[in-house]
Every structure is written in C-alpha cells, then in structure tokens.
Coordinates of N, CA and C in Angstrom, one line a residue:
M1 N 46.8 3.1 -0.5 CA 45.6 3.9 -0.2 C 45.0 3.4 1.1
E2 N 45.1 4.2 2.1 CA 44.5 3.8 3.4 C 43.1 4.4 3.5
H3 N 42.2 3.6 4.0 CA 40.8 4.1 4.1 C 40.3 4.2 5.5
E4 N 39.8 5.3 5.9 CA 39.3 5.5 7.2 C 38.1 6.4 7.2
N5 N 37.1 6.1 6.4 CA 35.9 6.9 6.4 C 34.8 6.2 7.2
K6 N 34.5 6.9 8.3 CA 33.5 6.4 9.3 C 32.1 6.5 8.8
L7 N 31.8 7.1 7.7 CA 30.5 7.3 7.1 C 30.0 6.2 6.3
L8 N 30.9 5.2 6.0 CA 30.5 4.1 5.2 C 29.8 3.0 6.0
D9 N 28.8 2.4 5.4 CA 28.1 1.2 6.1 C 29.1 0.0 6.1
P10 N 28.9 -1.0 6.9 CA 29.8 -2.1 7.0 C 30.1 -2.8 5.7
E11 N 29.1 -3.0 4.9 CA 29.3 -3.7 3.6 C 30.2 -2.9 2.7
T12 N 29.9 -1.6 2.6 CA 30.7 -0.7 1.7 C 32.2 -0.7 2.3
E13 N 32.3 -0.7 3.6 CA 33.6 -0.7 4.2 C 34.4 -1.9 3.8
K14 N 33.7 -3.1 3.7 CA 34.4 -4.3 3.3 C 34.9 -4.2 1.8
I15 N 34.0 -3.6 1.0 CA 34.4 -3.4 -0.4 C 35.6 -2.5 -0.5
A16 N 35.6 -1.4 0.3 CA 36.7 -0.5 0.2 C 38.0 -1.1 0.6
K17 N 38.0 -2.0 1.6 CA 39.2 -2.7 2.1 C 39.6 -3.7 1.0
A18 N 38.7 -4.4 0.4 CA 39.0 -5.3 -0.7 C 39.7 -4.6 -1.9
L19 N 39.1 -3.5 -2.2 CA 39.7 -2.7 -3.4 C 41.0 -2.2 -3.0
A20 N 41.2 -1.7 -1.8 CA 42.5 -1.2 -1.4 C 43.6 -2.3 -1.4
A21 N 43.2 -3.5 -1.2 CA 44.2 -4.6 -1.2 C 44.5 -5.1 -2.6
Q22 N 43.8 -4.7 -3.6 CA 44.0 -5.2 -5.0 C 45.3 -4.5 -5.6
P23 N 45.9 -5.2 -6.6 CA 47.0 -4.5 -7.3 C 46.4 -3.3 -8.0
K24 N 47.3 -2.2 -8.1 CA 46.9 -1.0 -8.7 C 47.3 -1.0 -10.2
V25 N 46.5 -0.3 -11.0 CA 46.7 -0.2 -12.4 C 46.7 1.3 -12.7
R26 N 47.7 1.8 -13.5 CA 47.7 3.2 -13.9 C 46.8 3.3 -15.2
V27 N 45.8 4.3 -15.1 CA 44.9 4.5 -16.2 C 44.9 6.0 -16.5
R28 N 44.5 6.3 -17.7 CA 44.2 7.7 -18.1 C 43.0 7.7 -19.0
I29 N 42.0 8.3 -18.6 CA 40.8 8.5 -19.4 C 40.9 9.7 -20.3
P30 N 40.8 9.6 -21.6 CA 41.0 10.8 -22.4 C 39.9 11.8 -22.2
K31 N 40.2 13.1 -22.4 CA 39.2 14.1 -22.4 C 38.2 13.9 -23.5
N32 N 37.0 14.3 -23.2 CA 35.9 14.2 -24.1 C 35.9 15.5 -25.0
E33 N 36.4 15.3 -26.2 CA 36.5 16.5 -27.2 C 35.1 17.0 -27.6
L34 N 34.1 16.2 -27.5 CA 32.7 16.6 -27.9 C 32.0 17.3 -26.8
N35 N 32.4 17.1 -25.6 CA 31.8 17.7 -24.4 C 32.8 18.1 -23.4
E36 N 33.3 19.3 -23.5 CA 34.4 19.8 -22.6 C 34.0 19.8 -21.1
D37 N 32.7 19.8 -20.8 CA 32.2 19.9 -19.5 C 32.2 18.5 -18.8
D38 N 32.4 17.4 -19.6 CA 32.5 16.1 -19.1 C 33.9 15.8 -18.7
C39 N 34.2 16.2 -17.5 CA 35.6 16.1 -17.0 C 35.8 15.0 -15.9
V40 N 34.8 14.4 -15.4 CA 34.9 13.4 -14.4 C 34.1 12.2 -14.8
V41 N 34.7 11.0 -14.6 CA 34.0 9.8 -14.8 C 33.8 9.1 -13.5
P42 N 32.5 8.9 -13.1 CA 32.3 8.2 -11.9 C 32.3 6.6 -12.1
V43 N 32.9 5.9 -11.1 CA 32.9 4.5 -11.2 C 32.4 4.0 -9.8
S44 N 31.5 3.1 -9.8 CA 31.0 2.6 -8.5 C 31.1 1.1 -8.5
V45 N 31.7 0.6 -7.4 CA 31.9 -0.9 -7.2 C 31.1 -1.2 -5.9
N46 N 29.9 -1.8 -6.1 CA 29.1 -2.2 -4.9 C 29.0 -1.1 -3.9
G47 N 28.7 0.1 -4.3 CA 28.5 1.2 -3.4 C 29.7 2.0 -3.1
Y48 N 30.9 1.6 -3.4 CA 32.1 2.4 -3.2 C 32.4 3.2 -4.5
N49 N 32.5 4.5 -4.4 CA 32.6 5.3 -5.6 C 34.0 5.9 -5.8
Y50 N 34.4 6.0 -7.0 CA 35.6 6.6 -7.5 C 35.1 7.7 -8.5
F51 N 35.8 8.9 -8.4 CA 35.5 9.9 -9.4 C 36.9 10.2 -10.0
I52 N 37.0 9.9 -11.3 CA 38.3 9.9 -12.0 C 38.3 11.1 -13.0
N53 N 39.2 12.0 -12.8 CA 39.3 13.1 -13.7 C 39.9 12.7 -15.1
R54 N 39.2 13.2 -16.1 CA 39.7 12.9 -17.5 C 41.0 13.6 -17.7
G55 N 41.9 13.0 -18.5 CA 43.1 13.6 -18.9 C 44.2 13.5 -17.9
E56 N 44.0 12.9 -16.7 CA 45.0 12.7 -15.7 C 45.3 11.2 -15.5
S57 N 46.6 10.9 -15.4 CA 47.0 9.5 -15.1 C 46.8 9.3 -13.6
V58 N 46.1 8.2 -13.2 CA 45.8 7.9 -11.8 C 46.0 6.4 -11.7
E59 N 46.3 5.9 -10.4 CA 46.3 4.5 -10.1 C 45.0 4.1 -9.4
V60 N 44.4 3.1 -10.0 CA 43.1 2.6 -9.4 C 43.2 1.1 -9.2
P61 N 42.4 0.5 -8.3 CA 42.4 -1.0 -8.2 C 42.1 -1.7 -9.5
Q62 N 42.6 -2.9 -9.6 CA 42.4 -3.6 -10.9 C 40.9 -3.7 -11.3
T63 N 40.0 -3.9 -10.3 CA 38.6 -4.0 -10.7 C 38.1 -2.8 -11.3
V64 N 38.5 -1.6 -10.8 CA 38.1 -0.3 -11.4 C 38.6 -0.2 -12.8
A65 N 39.8 -0.6 -13.1 CA 40.4 -0.5 -14.4 C 39.7 -1.5 -15.4
E66 N 39.3 -2.6 -14.9 CA 38.5 -3.6 -15.7 C 37.2 -3.0 -16.1
L67 N 36.5 -2.4 -15.1 CA 35.2 -1.7 -15.4 C 35.3 -0.6 -16.4
L68 N 36.4 0.2 -16.3 CA 36.6 1.3 -17.3 C 36.9 0.7 -18.7
E69 N 37.6 -0.4 -18.7 CA 37.9 -1.0 -20.0 C 36.6 -1.6 -20.6
C70 N 35.8 -2.3 -19.8 CA 34.6 -2.9 -20.3 C 33.6 -1.8 -20.8
A71 N 33.6 -0.6 -20.2 CA 32.8 0.5 -20.6 C 33.3 1.3 -21.7
G72 N 34.5 1.0 -22.2 CA 35.1 1.6 -23.3 C 35.8 3.0 -23.0
Y73 N 36.1 3.2 -21.8 CA 36.8 4.5 -21.4 C 38.3 4.4 -21.6
I74 N 38.8 3.2 -21.5 CA 40.3 3.1 -21.7 C 40.6 1.9 -22.6

C-alpha cells in the first residue's frame, strides 16, 4: 500500500508510513444483522483513518487488526 496524500499533516503522514510498513493481516468484519445500515466500520490510528466494509475480507496493518480485535469486531 503506497501512500501519497498531500493533504495529511506531517504527523499523520508519519503514522501512515509506519502503518504501511507493518505486516498485513486479513480480516473480515461480519455484517450487523440487527442494523443493516451499519455497513462500514471506521478505525482511526492517531489521526489516520480506515473505513472497513463489513462482510468483505481486507488486508489491514497489524495495529488496525489489533484495534478491531480489542473492540470485539473480529
């Protein structure tokens, strides 16, 4: 995952580069059967945001996977 977003401030850019360098983990967040409109799970790591679609397998940095696990999503 290459990152070239000129809109990020320098600190967030550092976080983005650190996350890109981490090992990737395949995750799948199940769909929310009680709320069908809840289809995206936002994850923020020190200002850098990921928006993960429920029901799809995606690769994310290890830190993001750990946050999802701690929050009970996976």
